[in-house]
Short mmCIF file of C-alpha atoms and ligand atoms in Angstrom, two decimals:
data_model
loop_
_atom_site.label_atom_id
_atom_site.label_comp_id
_atom_site.label_asym_id
_atom_site.label_seq_id
_atom_site.Cartn_x
_atom_site.Cartn_y
_atom_site.Cartn_z
CA MET A 1 57.27 72.62 115.48
CA GLN A 2 59.09 75.79 116.55
CA LYS A 3 61.77 76.89 114.05
CA ASN A 4 65.28 77.38 115.15
CA LYS A 5 66.62 80.85 114.36
CA VAL A 6 69.83 81.29 112.48
CA PHE A 7 72.07 84.22 111.76
CA ILE A 8 75.18 84.28 109.65
CA GLU A 9 77.84 87.01 109.91
CA THR A 10 79.90 87.16 106.66
CA TYR A 11 83.53 88.18 106.27
CA GLY A 12 85.83 88.36 103.27
CA CYS A 13 85.22 88.12 99.58
CA GLN A 14 82.02 88.07 97.44
CA MET A 15 82.29 84.26 97.20
CA ASN A 16 81.62 84.22 100.95
CA ALA A 17 78.68 86.51 100.54
CA ALA A 18 77.28 84.13 97.90
CA ASP A 19 78.05 81.10 100.16
CA THR A 20 76.13 82.68 103.02
CA GLU A 21 73.04 82.85 100.74
CA LEU A 22 73.63 79.23 99.82
CA VAL A 23 73.80 78.16 103.47
CA TYR A 24 70.66 80.13 104.24
CA GLY A 25 69.05 78.25 101.30
CA ILE A 26 70.07 74.94 102.68
CA LEU A 27 68.92 75.74 106.22
CA GLN A 28 65.54 77.17 105.10
CA ASN A 29 64.82 73.78 103.50
CA PHE A 30 65.34 72.33 107.00
CA ASN A 31 62.87 74.44 108.83
CA TYR A 32 65.23 77.14 109.98
CA GLU A 33 64.17 80.79 110.28
CA ILE A 34 66.57 83.45 109.20
CA VAL A 35 67.01 86.43 111.56
CA LYS A 36 68.71 89.71 111.10
CA GLU A 37 70.88 89.92 114.18
CA ALA A 38 72.91 87.63 116.38
CA ALA A 39 71.10 88.61 119.59
CA SER A 40 67.77 86.94 118.47
CA ALA A 41 69.44 83.75 117.06
CA ASP A 42 69.68 80.23 118.44
CA VAL A 43 72.49 79.49 115.99
CA VAL A 44 75.16 82.06 115.03
CA LEU A 45 77.51 81.12 112.17
CA LEU A 46 80.54 83.14 111.13
CA ASN A 47 81.40 82.76 107.49
CA THR A 48 85.16 83.40 107.64
CA CYS A 49 88.10 84.48 105.56
CA SER A 50 91.75 83.42 105.83
CA ILE A 51 93.30 85.43 103.01
CA ARG A 52 95.41 87.56 105.30
CA GLU A 53 96.40 87.42 108.94
CA ASN A 54 94.44 90.47 109.98
CA ALA A 55 91.21 88.98 108.55
CA GLU A 56 91.66 86.01 110.93
CA GLN A 57 92.61 88.16 113.90
CA ARG A 58 89.43 90.19 113.50
CA ILE A 59 87.30 87.01 113.46
CA TYR A 60 89.05 85.67 116.52
CA GLY A 61 88.17 88.98 118.23
CA ARG A 62 84.56 88.53 117.23
CA LEU A 63 84.51 84.92 118.46
CA GLY A 64 85.52 86.31 121.85
CA ASN A 65 82.34 88.44 121.87
CA PHE A 66 80.30 85.31 121.18
CA LYS A 67 81.96 83.46 124.02
CA THR A 68 80.65 86.17 126.34
CA MET A 69 77.26 85.95 124.73
CA LYS A 70 77.23 82.20 125.29
CA ASN A 71 77.75 82.73 129.03
CA GLU A 72 74.66 84.86 129.10
CA LYS A 73 72.66 82.58 126.87
CA PRO A 74 73.68 78.94 127.42
CA GLY A 75 72.44 76.73 124.64
CA LEU A 76 73.45 79.26 121.98
CA ILE A 77 75.27 77.44 119.18
CA VAL A 78 78.25 79.15 117.59
CA GLY A 79 79.85 77.87 114.45
CA VAL A 80 82.63 78.76 112.00
CA LEU A 81 82.16 78.30 108.25
CA GLY A 82 84.37 79.01 105.30
CA CYS A 83 88.16 79.30 104.91
CA MET A 84 89.08 79.46 108.62
CA ALA A 85 87.04 76.36 109.37
CA GLU A 86 89.26 74.52 106.85
CA ARG A 87 92.56 75.98 108.13
CA LEU A 88 92.05 76.09 111.92
CA ARG A 89 89.65 73.33 112.75
CA THR A 90 91.65 71.79 115.66
CA ASP A 91 92.63 75.15 117.06
CA LEU A 92 88.95 76.33 117.04
CA ILE A 93 87.44 73.21 118.45
CA GLU A 94 90.02 71.49 120.58
CA GLU A 95 92.50 74.06 121.80
CA LYS A 96 90.56 77.37 122.02
CA LYS A 97 87.25 75.58 122.68
CA ILE A 98 85.33 78.53 121.32
CA VAL A 99 82.99 76.94 118.87
CA ASP A 100 80.42 74.07 118.60
CA ILE A 101 80.53 73.71 114.78
CA VAL A 102 83.25 73.91 112.21
CA VAL A 103 82.20 73.46 108.61
CA GLY A 104 84.34 74.06 105.47
CA PRO A 105 83.11 75.35 102.08
CA ASP A 106 82.36 71.89 100.59
CA GLU A 107 80.32 70.41 103.46
CA TYR A 108 77.46 72.93 103.82
CA ARG A 109 74.86 70.34 102.90
CA ARG A 110 75.67 68.56 106.14
CA LEU A 111 74.96 71.66 108.29
CA PRO A 112 71.49 70.65 109.55
CA GLU A 113 72.95 67.37 110.74
CA LEU A 114 76.02 68.99 112.25
CA ILE A 115 73.94 71.67 114.06
CA ASP A 116 71.76 68.84 115.48
CA ILE A 117 74.92 67.20 116.90
CA ALA A 118 75.84 70.53 118.55
CA PHE A 119 72.32 70.97 119.96
CA ASN A 120 72.80 67.51 121.56
CA GLY A 121 76.03 68.61 123.24
CA GLY A 122 78.53 67.29 120.69
CA LYS A 123 80.82 69.06 118.22
CA GLY A 124 79.73 69.25 114.61
CA ILE A 125 82.66 69.01 112.35
CA GLY A 126 82.71 68.84 108.49
CA VAL A 127 85.86 69.87 106.82
CA LYS A 128 86.38 67.51 103.87
CA LEU A 129 87.08 69.20 100.60
CA SER A 130 85.39 67.84 97.52
CA ARG A 131 86.41 67.63 93.82
CA THR A 132 82.79 67.75 92.66
CA GLU A 133 80.52 69.72 94.99
CA THR A 134 79.12 72.73 93.17
CA TYR A 135 75.71 73.05 94.98
CA ASP A 136 74.04 73.06 91.56
CA ASP A 137 70.68 72.11 92.86
CA ILE A 138 70.50 74.50 95.80
CA ILE A 139 68.60 77.80 95.38
CA PRO A 140 70.31 80.42 97.46
CA TYR A 141 68.14 82.57 99.80
CA ARG A 142 68.09 86.08 98.47
CA GLU A 143 66.20 89.10 99.67
CA ASP A 144 64.43 91.07 96.93
CA GLY A 145 66.76 93.60 95.28
CA LEU A 146 68.55 94.52 92.13
CA GLN A 147 71.94 92.93 92.53
CA ALA A 148 72.83 89.26 92.94
CA TRP A 149 75.90 87.07 92.96
CA ILE A 150 76.16 83.60 91.36
CA SER A 151 79.16 81.40 92.00
CA VAL A 152 80.08 79.71 88.68
CA THR A 153 83.27 78.04 89.82
CA ARG A 154 84.43 76.91 93.22
CA GLY A 155 88.03 76.41 94.36
CA CYS A 156 91.29 77.33 92.58
CA ASP A 157 94.03 75.38 90.80
CA LYS A 158 96.47 78.19 90.26
CA PHE A 159 98.51 77.91 93.45
CA CYS A 160 99.89 81.38 93.54
CA SER A 161 102.74 81.10 96.03
CA PHE A 162 101.19 83.52 98.52
CA CYS A 163 97.62 82.33 98.49
CA VAL A 164 95.76 80.06 100.86
CA VAL A 165 92.65 79.72 98.72
CA PRO A 166 93.61 76.40 96.95
CA PHE A 167 94.08 74.91 100.44
CA THR A 168 90.88 76.31 102.00
CA ARG A 169 88.59 76.04 99.07
CA GLY A 170 90.06 73.07 97.32
CA ARG A 171 90.27 72.07 93.61
CA GLU A 172 88.61 74.09 90.94
CA ARG A 173 85.26 72.94 89.62
CA SER A 174 82.53 74.51 87.46
CA ARG A 175 78.77 74.61 87.95
CA GLU A 176 76.57 73.31 85.21
CA LEU A 177 75.77 75.97 82.57
CA ASN A 178 72.04 75.18 82.59
CA SER A 179 71.75 75.47 86.31
CA ILE A 180 73.35 78.92 86.14
CA LEU A 181 70.88 80.01 83.43
CA ASN A 182 67.96 78.72 85.41
CA GLU A 183 69.11 80.77 88.41
CA ILE A 184 69.30 83.84 86.21
CA LYS A 185 65.76 83.24 84.88
CA LEU A 186 64.45 83.15 88.37
CA LEU A 187 66.23 86.36 89.23
CA SER A 188 64.91 87.96 86.11
CA GLU A 189 61.34 87.10 87.09
CA ARG A 190 61.98 88.73 90.44
CA GLY A 191 63.10 91.92 88.87
CA PHE A 192 66.87 91.70 89.49
CA ARG A 193 68.92 93.93 87.30
CA GLU A 194 72.55 93.05 87.85
CA ILE A 195 74.24 89.70 88.24
CA THR A 196 77.85 89.12 89.05
CA LEU A 197 79.31 85.71 88.10
CA LEU A 198 81.83 84.72 90.65
CA GLY A 199 84.89 82.47 90.81
CA GLN A 200 88.47 82.64 92.04
CA ASN A 201 89.41 82.42 88.37
CA VAL A 202 86.23 82.56 86.24
CA ASN A 203 88.14 82.37 83.01
CA SER A 204 88.87 78.72 83.54
CA TYR A 205 85.15 77.90 83.68
CA SER A 206 84.41 74.72 81.73
CA ASP A 207 81.22 72.70 81.40
CA ASN A 208 80.65 70.09 78.67
CA GLY A 209 82.70 71.94 76.13
CA SER A 210 81.47 75.44 77.04
CA ASP A 211 84.14 77.88 78.22
CA PHE A 212 83.61 81.06 80.17
CA ALA A 213 82.92 83.14 77.02
CA ASP A 214 80.17 80.69 76.10
CA LEU A 215 78.75 80.95 79.61
CA LEU A 216 78.77 84.79 79.48
CA ASP A 217 77.16 84.72 76.05
CA ALA A 218 74.39 82.45 77.29
CA CYS A 219 73.80 84.54 80.46
CA ALA A 220 73.56 87.76 78.53
CA VAL A 221 70.66 86.68 76.37
CA VAL A 222 68.49 85.43 79.26
CA ASP A 223 67.26 88.99 79.92
CA ASN A 224 68.85 91.96 78.11
CA LYS A 225 67.78 94.26 80.92
CA ILE A 226 70.07 92.52 83.33
CA ARG A 227 73.67 93.70 83.40
CA ILE A 228 76.21 90.91 83.76
CA ARG A 229 79.38 91.39 85.60
CA PHE A 230 82.16 88.85 86.45
CA THR A 231 85.13 88.47 88.75
CA THR A 232 87.97 87.48 89.11
CA SER A 233 89.91 87.08 85.80
CA HIS A 234 93.38 85.62 85.74
CA PRO A 235 95.72 87.21 83.25
CA ARG A 236 96.85 83.76 82.13
CA ASP A 237 93.44 82.59 80.95
CA LEU A 238 91.70 85.64 79.52
CA SER A 239 90.91 84.86 75.93
CA ASP A 240 90.26 87.07 72.86
CA LYS A 241 87.01 85.16 72.52
CA LEU A 242 85.96 86.53 75.90
CA LEU A 243 86.87 90.10 74.85
CA TYR A 244 84.75 89.85 71.66
CA THR A 245 81.88 88.37 73.75
CA ILE A 246 81.96 91.45 76.06
CA ALA A 247 82.06 93.75 73.11
CA ARG A 248 79.14 92.02 71.39
CA HIS A 249 76.63 92.29 74.18
CA GLN A 250 75.45 95.64 75.44
CA ASN A 251 74.47 94.18 78.77
CA ILE A 252 77.92 92.61 79.59
CA CYS A 253 79.71 95.33 81.51
CA ASN A 254 82.85 96.95 80.03
CA TYR A 255 84.75 96.21 83.27
CA ILE A 256 87.50 93.70 83.90
CA HIS A 257 89.01 92.93 87.27
CA LEU A 258 92.48 91.70 86.32
CA PRO A 259 94.83 91.40 89.26
CA VAL A 260 98.41 92.13 88.37
CA GLN A 261 99.82 91.64 91.86
CA SER A 262 103.21 93.17 91.02
CA GLY A 263 104.89 95.11 88.26
CA SER A 264 108.15 93.12 88.53
CA ASP A 265 108.68 90.03 86.46
CA ARG A 266 111.02 88.65 89.06
CA ILE A 267 108.36 88.96 91.74
CA LEU A 268 105.65 87.57 89.46
CA GLU A 269 107.80 84.52 88.92
CA LEU A 270 108.33 84.04 92.69
CA MET A 271 104.56 84.45 93.12
CA ASN A 272 103.98 81.67 90.63
CA ARG A 273 101.62 83.92 88.65
CA SER A 274 102.56 82.28 85.31
CA TYR A 275 102.66 85.46 83.23
CA ASN A 276 105.02 88.34 82.76
CA ILE A 277 104.36 92.07 82.44
CA GLU A 278 104.69 91.93 78.64
CA HIS A 279 101.92 89.38 78.41
CA TYR A 280 99.78 91.36 80.81
CA LEU A 281 100.17 94.60 78.94
CA LYS A 282 99.31 92.82 75.70
CA ILE A 283 95.97 91.73 77.12
CA ILE A 284 95.15 95.25 78.23
CA GLU A 285 96.10 96.64 74.80
CA LYS A 286 93.97 93.97 73.05
CA ALA A 287 91.02 94.58 75.34
CA ARG A 288 91.17 98.35 74.71
CA GLU A 289 91.21 97.65 70.99
CA ILE A 290 88.24 95.23 71.06
CA ILE A 291 86.20 96.91 73.82
CA PRO A 292 86.41 100.69 73.45
CA GLY A 293 85.92 102.34 76.88
CA VAL A 294 86.70 99.22 78.82
CA SER A 295 87.89 99.89 82.37
CA PHE A 296 90.16 97.82 84.53
CA SER A 297 90.70 97.26 88.21
CA THR A 298 93.42 95.23 89.89
CA ASP A 299 94.84 93.70 93.04
CA ILE A 300 98.38 94.52 94.22
CA ILE A 301 100.43 93.04 97.00
CA SER A 302 103.16 95.21 98.57
CA GLY A 303 106.16 93.81 100.23
CA PHE A 304 106.30 90.23 98.85
CA PRO A 305 109.45 88.54 100.11
CA THR A 306 112.67 89.95 98.54
CA GLU A 307 110.75 92.88 96.97
CA THR A 308 113.32 95.72 96.39
CA GLU A 309 112.74 99.44 95.86
CA GLU A 310 113.31 98.71 92.21
CA ASP A 311 110.50 96.11 92.10
CA HIS A 312 108.23 98.48 93.96
CA GLU A 313 108.99 101.21 91.38
CA MET A 314 108.12 98.73 88.62
CA THR A 315 104.72 98.28 90.30
CA ILE A 316 104.22 102.04 90.40
CA ASN A 317 105.23 102.25 86.70
CA ILE A 318 102.68 99.66 85.65
CA MET A 319 99.99 101.50 87.64
CA LYS A 320 100.91 104.77 85.88
CA SER A 321 101.07 103.21 82.50
CA ILE A 322 97.75 101.24 82.74
CA ARG A 323 95.88 103.79 84.76
CA TYR A 324 93.46 101.42 86.48
CA ASP A 325 90.00 102.76 87.44
CA GLY A 326 90.37 101.07 90.77
CA ALA A 327 92.77 98.93 92.79
CA TYR A 328 92.63 96.71 95.90
CA MET A 329 96.02 96.95 97.54
CA PHE A 330 97.37 94.82 100.37
CA LYS A 331 100.49 94.32 102.49
CA TYR A 332 101.93 90.88 102.00
CA SER A 333 100.77 88.50 104.75
CA PRO A 334 102.51 85.13 105.04
CA ARG A 335 100.01 82.19 105.16
CA GLU A 336 101.06 78.90 106.63
CA GLY A 337 100.95 76.04 104.12
CA THR A 338 101.62 78.13 101.10
CA LYS A 339 104.82 78.09 99.12
CA SER A 340 105.90 81.62 100.00
CA PHE A 341 105.43 80.87 103.72
CA LYS A 342 108.79 79.12 103.41
CA MET A 343 110.40 82.26 102.09
CA LEU A 344 111.85 84.77 104.56
CA ASP A 345 109.27 87.63 105.11
CA ASP A 346 112.15 90.01 104.77
CA VAL A 347 110.46 93.27 103.96
CA THR A 348 109.97 95.09 107.22
CA GLU A 349 106.58 96.23 108.43
CA THR A 350 107.66 99.90 108.16
CA ILE A 351 108.70 99.45 104.50
CA LYS A 352 105.60 97.44 103.67
CA SER A 353 103.41 100.23 105.14
CA ARG A 354 105.29 102.92 103.31
CA ARG A 355 105.14 101.16 99.98
CA LEU A 356 101.46 100.38 100.39
CA GLN A 357 100.65 103.97 101.21
CA GLU A 358 102.69 105.17 98.13
CA ILE A 359 100.63 103.02 95.77
CA ILE A 360 97.35 103.93 97.52
CA ASP A 361 98.14 107.61 96.98
CA ILE A 362 99.08 107.03 93.40
CA GLN A 363 95.84 105.12 92.67
CA GLN A 364 93.75 107.75 94.37
CA LYS A 365 95.28 110.42 92.12
CA ILE A 366 94.78 108.31 88.97
CA SER A 367 91.17 107.51 89.97
CA PHE A 368 90.48 111.20 90.51
CA GLU A 369 92.01 112.16 87.20
CA LYS A 370 90.13 109.46 85.35
CA ASN A 371 86.85 110.61 86.84
CA GLN A 372 87.64 114.23 85.93
CA GLU A 373 88.02 113.11 82.32
CA LEU A 374 84.37 111.96 82.45
CA ILE A 375 82.99 115.48 83.10
CA GLY A 376 80.78 116.51 80.19
CA LYS A 377 80.40 112.89 79.07
CA GLU A 378 77.26 110.80 79.04
CA GLU A 379 77.04 107.63 81.19
CA ILE A 380 74.20 105.05 81.36
CA VAL A 381 73.33 104.50 84.98
CA LEU A 382 71.36 101.69 86.67
CA VAL A 383 69.22 103.51 89.29
CA GLU A 384 69.77 101.69 92.54
CA GLY A 385 67.73 103.95 94.90
CA LEU A 386 67.94 107.09 96.84
CA SER A 387 71.43 108.34 97.74
CA LYS A 388 72.43 107.45 101.29
CA LYS A 389 73.13 111.04 102.07
CA SER A 390 70.02 112.83 100.71
CA ASP A 391 66.52 111.99 99.54
CA LEU A 392 66.86 114.67 96.98
CA PHE A 393 69.28 112.51 94.92
CA PHE A 394 69.38 109.12 93.38
CA ALA A 395 72.35 106.84 93.39
CA GLY A 396 73.26 104.39 90.68
CA ARG A 397 76.26 102.89 88.92
CA THR A 398 77.81 102.98 85.44
CA ASP A 399 78.63 99.75 83.64
CA THR A 400 82.26 100.49 84.65
CA ASN A 401 81.12 100.21 88.28
CA LYS A 402 81.31 103.84 89.25
CA VAL A 403 78.83 105.39 91.67
CA VAL A 404 76.84 108.25 90.16
CA ILE A 405 74.70 110.71 92.17
CA PHE A 406 72.09 112.71 90.32
CA PRO A 407 68.86 114.60 91.21
CA PHE A 408 65.80 112.67 92.32
CA ASP A 409 62.97 112.54 89.75
CA SER A 410 59.63 111.08 90.73
CA LYS A 411 59.13 109.66 87.12
CA ILE A 412 62.21 107.44 87.44
CA LYS A 413 61.91 104.09 89.09
CA GLU A 414 64.61 102.04 90.81
CA GLY A 415 65.94 99.39 88.49
CA SER A 416 65.61 101.54 85.39
CA TYR A 417 68.48 102.78 83.22
CA VAL A 418 69.01 106.49 82.69
CA LYS A 419 71.48 108.60 80.66
CA VAL A 420 73.31 110.97 82.92
CA ILE A 421 75.60 113.78 81.96
CA ILE A 422 78.45 114.02 84.42
CA ASN A 423 79.17 117.42 85.72
CA ARG A 424 81.39 116.92 88.76
CA ALA A 425 83.65 114.18 90.04
CA SER A 426 85.71 113.09 93.05
CA SER A 427 88.11 110.10 93.19
CA GLY A 428 85.29 107.74 94.24
CA THR A 429 82.02 109.32 93.00
CA LEU A 430 80.58 110.99 89.90
CA PHE A 431 77.84 113.60 90.02
CA GLY A 432 75.54 114.45 87.19
CA ALA A 433 72.23 115.54 85.72
CA LYS A 434 69.66 113.16 84.18
CA LYS A 435 68.92 113.36 80.42
CA VAL A 436 66.35 110.64 79.64
CA GLU A 437 65.60 106.98 80.37
CA SER A 438 67.80 104.76 78.26
CA SER A 439 66.96 101.62 76.32
CA LYS A 440 70.63 100.92 76.03
CA LEU A 441 72.72 99.57 78.94
CA LYS A 442 76.12 100.86 78.00
CA VAL A 443 77.40 103.93 76.14
CA GLU A 444 77.92 103.21 72.50
CA SER A 445 81.32 104.21 71.16
N1 LIG B 501 98.91 88.51 101.47
C1 LIG B 501 98.42 89.71 100.91
N2 LIG B 501 97.53 89.72 100.01
C2 LIG B 501 96.98 88.55 99.46
N3 LIG B 501 96.09 88.21 98.56
C3 LIG B 501 95.98 86.89 98.53
N4 LIG B 501 96.79 86.29 99.37
C4 LIG B 501 97.49 87.32 100.04
C5 LIG B 501 98.46 87.32 101.05
N5 LIG B 501 99.01 86.17 101.54
C6 LIG B 501 95.41 89.28 97.75
C7 LIG B 501 95.76 89.08 96.26
C8 LIG B 501 94.48 88.57 95.73
C9 LIG B 501 93.43 89.15 96.65
C10 LIG B 501 92.09 88.54 96.60
O1 LIG B 501 94.06 89.13 97.93
O2 LIG B 501 96.00 90.34 95.77
O3 LIG B 501 94.26 88.87 94.41
FE1 LIG B 502 94.70 82.68 95.13
FE2 LIG B 502 96.05 82.90 92.76
FE3 LIG B 502 93.85 81.29 92.97
FE4 LIG B 502 93.57 83.97 93.05
S1 LIG B 502 94.32 82.72 91.32
S2 LIG B 502 92.57 82.43 94.41
S3 LIG B 502 95.43 84.63 94.12
S4 LIG B 502 95.77 80.98 94.11
#
């Protein structure tokens, strides 16, 4: 039987990238062939993101392209997966009549059936959210490489007032610890060197009495040549036990993504973030005490309803006092169905843009200065391959997730760890010279 060809275009967060591999895994079990471009596919699926308005607008634009493609290639099936499927099902199918399939994050197992419905001229719709689906038994499709993502929790129960995720991805649930370990074993056998454990709030992981620190602990010992990363941590749930676990294992990266969202307690309260700045700073202090050399990144929203210049200054102050290694910064975007959608979006576009630019500039300066401080220091780098810009250089990453460029050396293989002395730095990249291969995965302090 001839195989149907499927292509998935992925938008949004790493969870979506991991889900795309999961969907490919499901479809491969049903005799689908994965292709690398939409033009050669019989089924094109867009794995979508609803986190901000501009993400959705971009995807609507892309759907317009596929509508044209369908005119030229009747029979082409176009589908929407992910968060937009959950949020905009009627709009996509009934009103705009753009797509044949709409499938939310908890119904991917039904895709083969829903695609069949579409091939027979119907509409394939699956948008129920589940309290239990974790896709534990599905092996995601992954190309060979060094880096892999594994979702350890799905959904979110935090209900931050600005966030659509609890509505599009449903209630929080955890995957079985053993199924995660088995997946890491398979990746280890295939030579993977870095695994990122994913969840909207990984710290609330819970399986049969094991918490997230237990999970990390167990993942770290599967293969001590595999670096373990994780994201995202919520400041409310980050435990001391977790910090000690990171410190204890030389293959758990000294890097914590800990979104602060705002430096103002008043705004944090309106955001329903359930911590204040004092608590947040205590975690940072504790982490620095327990894990010397730990680095932090964050998410910040600019222009949340009622945000004043004073609140904005508080955000700047927190950035300056913590000195993050990196930050993802966004303009507030009202999302229908969330609590803050009912609040007046009263910070004008001009002010939002100006405040966003201010914090971007500040972060850039801090990143640059922090990288300058690394000149003369030794970093342990996982060699990822040749640098994109030149075959004369290798590119790799430190455990704090910084890109390092250093001279090519035919004796060094991709996937090995090397000590590199940093001799130059920009705000985004470190440059250095190799010393020797390293049996350690992070710098000892
Ligand atoms: N507007 C702007 N940014 C948002 N985020 C989530 N929802 C919104 C929104 N409505 C940001 C938060 C979150 C990150 C993933 O996206 O900072 O941590
Ligand atoms: Fe959204 Fe808050 Fe959950 Fe993150 S923790 S996914 S921001 S509701």
